[in-house]
Short mmCIF file of C-alpha atoms in Angstrom, two decimals:
data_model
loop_
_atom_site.label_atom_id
_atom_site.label_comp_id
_atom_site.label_asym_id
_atom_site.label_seq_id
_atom_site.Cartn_x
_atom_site.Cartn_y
_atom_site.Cartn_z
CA UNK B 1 51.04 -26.74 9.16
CA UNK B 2 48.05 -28.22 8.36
CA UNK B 3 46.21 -28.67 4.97
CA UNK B 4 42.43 -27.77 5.04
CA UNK B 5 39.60 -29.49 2.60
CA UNK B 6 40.53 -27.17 -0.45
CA UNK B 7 43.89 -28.90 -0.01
CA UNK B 8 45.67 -25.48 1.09
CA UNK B 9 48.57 -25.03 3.30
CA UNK B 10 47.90 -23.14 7.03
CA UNK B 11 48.90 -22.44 10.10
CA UNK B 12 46.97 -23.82 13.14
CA UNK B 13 45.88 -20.25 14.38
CA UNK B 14 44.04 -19.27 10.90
CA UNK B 15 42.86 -23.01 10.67
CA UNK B 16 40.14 -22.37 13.39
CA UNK B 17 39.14 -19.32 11.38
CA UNK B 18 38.52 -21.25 8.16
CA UNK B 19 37.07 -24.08 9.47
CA UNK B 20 34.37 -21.52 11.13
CA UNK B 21 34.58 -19.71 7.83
CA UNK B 22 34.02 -23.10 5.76
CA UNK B 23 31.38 -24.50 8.00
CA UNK B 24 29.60 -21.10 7.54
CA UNK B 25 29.63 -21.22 4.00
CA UNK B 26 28.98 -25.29 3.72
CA UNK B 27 25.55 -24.13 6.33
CA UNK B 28 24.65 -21.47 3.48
CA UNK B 29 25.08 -23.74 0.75
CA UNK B 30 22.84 -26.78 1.94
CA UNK B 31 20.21 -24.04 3.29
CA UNK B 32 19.97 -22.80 -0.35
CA UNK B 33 20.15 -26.53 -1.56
CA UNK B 34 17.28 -27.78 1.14
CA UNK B 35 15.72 -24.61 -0.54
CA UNK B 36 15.72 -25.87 -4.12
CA UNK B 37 14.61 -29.32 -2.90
CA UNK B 38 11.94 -27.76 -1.16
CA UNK B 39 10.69 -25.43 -4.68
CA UNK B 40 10.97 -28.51 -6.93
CA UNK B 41 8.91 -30.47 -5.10
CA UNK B 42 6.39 -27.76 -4.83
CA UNK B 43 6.40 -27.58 -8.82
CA UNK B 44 6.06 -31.27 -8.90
CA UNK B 45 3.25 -31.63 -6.94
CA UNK B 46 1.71 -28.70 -8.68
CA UNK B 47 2.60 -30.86 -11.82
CA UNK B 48 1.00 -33.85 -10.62
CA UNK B 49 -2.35 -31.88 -9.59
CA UNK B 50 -2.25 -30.04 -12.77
CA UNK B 51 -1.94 -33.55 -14.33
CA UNK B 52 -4.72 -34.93 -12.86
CA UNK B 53 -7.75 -32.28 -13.92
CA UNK B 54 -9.22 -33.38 -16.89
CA UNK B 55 -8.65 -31.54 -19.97
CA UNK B 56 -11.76 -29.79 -20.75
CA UNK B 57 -13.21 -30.00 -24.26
CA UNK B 58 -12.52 -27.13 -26.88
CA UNK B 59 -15.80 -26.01 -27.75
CA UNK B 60 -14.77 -22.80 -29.46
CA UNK B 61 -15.94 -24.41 -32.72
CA UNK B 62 -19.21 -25.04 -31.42
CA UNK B 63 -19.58 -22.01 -29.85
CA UNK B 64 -18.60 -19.80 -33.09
CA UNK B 65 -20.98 -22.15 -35.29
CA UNK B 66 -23.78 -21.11 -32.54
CA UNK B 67 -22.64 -17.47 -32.66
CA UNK B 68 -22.84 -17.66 -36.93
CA UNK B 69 -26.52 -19.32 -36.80
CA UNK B 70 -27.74 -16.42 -34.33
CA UNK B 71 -26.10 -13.82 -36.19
CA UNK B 72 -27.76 -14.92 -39.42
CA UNK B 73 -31.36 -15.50 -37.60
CA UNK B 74 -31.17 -11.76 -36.51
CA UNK B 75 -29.93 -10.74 -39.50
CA UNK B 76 -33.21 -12.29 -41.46
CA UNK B 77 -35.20 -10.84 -38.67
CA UNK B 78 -33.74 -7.11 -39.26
CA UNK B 79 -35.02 -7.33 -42.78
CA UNK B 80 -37.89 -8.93 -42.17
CA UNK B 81 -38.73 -5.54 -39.72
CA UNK B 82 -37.29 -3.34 -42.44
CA UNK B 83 -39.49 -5.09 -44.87
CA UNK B 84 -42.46 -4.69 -42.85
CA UNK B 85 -41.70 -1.23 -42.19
CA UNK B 86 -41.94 -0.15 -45.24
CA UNK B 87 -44.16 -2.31 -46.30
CA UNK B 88 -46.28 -0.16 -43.54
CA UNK B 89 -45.17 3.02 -45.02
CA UNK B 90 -46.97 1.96 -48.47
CA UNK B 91 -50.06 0.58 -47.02
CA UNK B 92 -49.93 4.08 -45.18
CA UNK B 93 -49.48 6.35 -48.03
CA UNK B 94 -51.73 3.84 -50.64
CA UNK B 95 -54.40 4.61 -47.74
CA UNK B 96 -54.08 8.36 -47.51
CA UNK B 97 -54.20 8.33 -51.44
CA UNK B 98 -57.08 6.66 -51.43
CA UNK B 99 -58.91 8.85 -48.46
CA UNK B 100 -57.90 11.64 -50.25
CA UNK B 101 -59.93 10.16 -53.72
CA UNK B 102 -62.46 9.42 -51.25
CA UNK B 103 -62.47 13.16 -50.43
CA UNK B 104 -62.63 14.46 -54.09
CA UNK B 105 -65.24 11.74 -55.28
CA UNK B 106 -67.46 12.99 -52.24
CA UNK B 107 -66.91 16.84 -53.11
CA UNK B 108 -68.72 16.39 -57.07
#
């Protein structure tokens, strides 16, 4: 009788089976561990390059003040053009009132 690593009791014949059976499992194990090793220092060296861009400047303030003065300039020009619209309009109908005086002044 021999005892095996988990300190168990066994008989030489099922010995050789669970020393294949533990070396099997002790391969898995430090494949998946070589794996882990392998993914962390793939995040750390994505870390490290991710540390080393700059951080760019939040201009969103800037931007939205830019965005606020435009806004307002088109704003003033829209009523300027509705302004001068109907400032047309009058000057339009003022001049058809007066051709039309014209008309009846040139009739007597």
């Amino acid at each position: 009788i021999v005892q095996n690593l988990n300190g168990k009791a066994s008989d030489s014949s099922s010995d050789s089976d669970s020393d294949d059976e533990e070396k099997n499992n002790m391969k898995s194990l430090n494949n998946k561990l070589i794996s882990y090793i392998d993914k962390v220092r793939l995040i750390q060296q994505a870390n490290d390059t991710w540390k080393g861009i700059p951080p760019t400047d939040d201009r969103t303030g800037e931007i939205e003040m830019l965005k606020n003065k435009y806004e307002a300039e088109l704003g003033n020009w829209k009523n300027k053009y509705q302004t001068s619209n109907s400032d047309a309009a009058t000057a339009k109908m003022l001049a058809n009132n007066v051709g039309g005086q014209n008309l009846d002044l040139t009739e007597k």
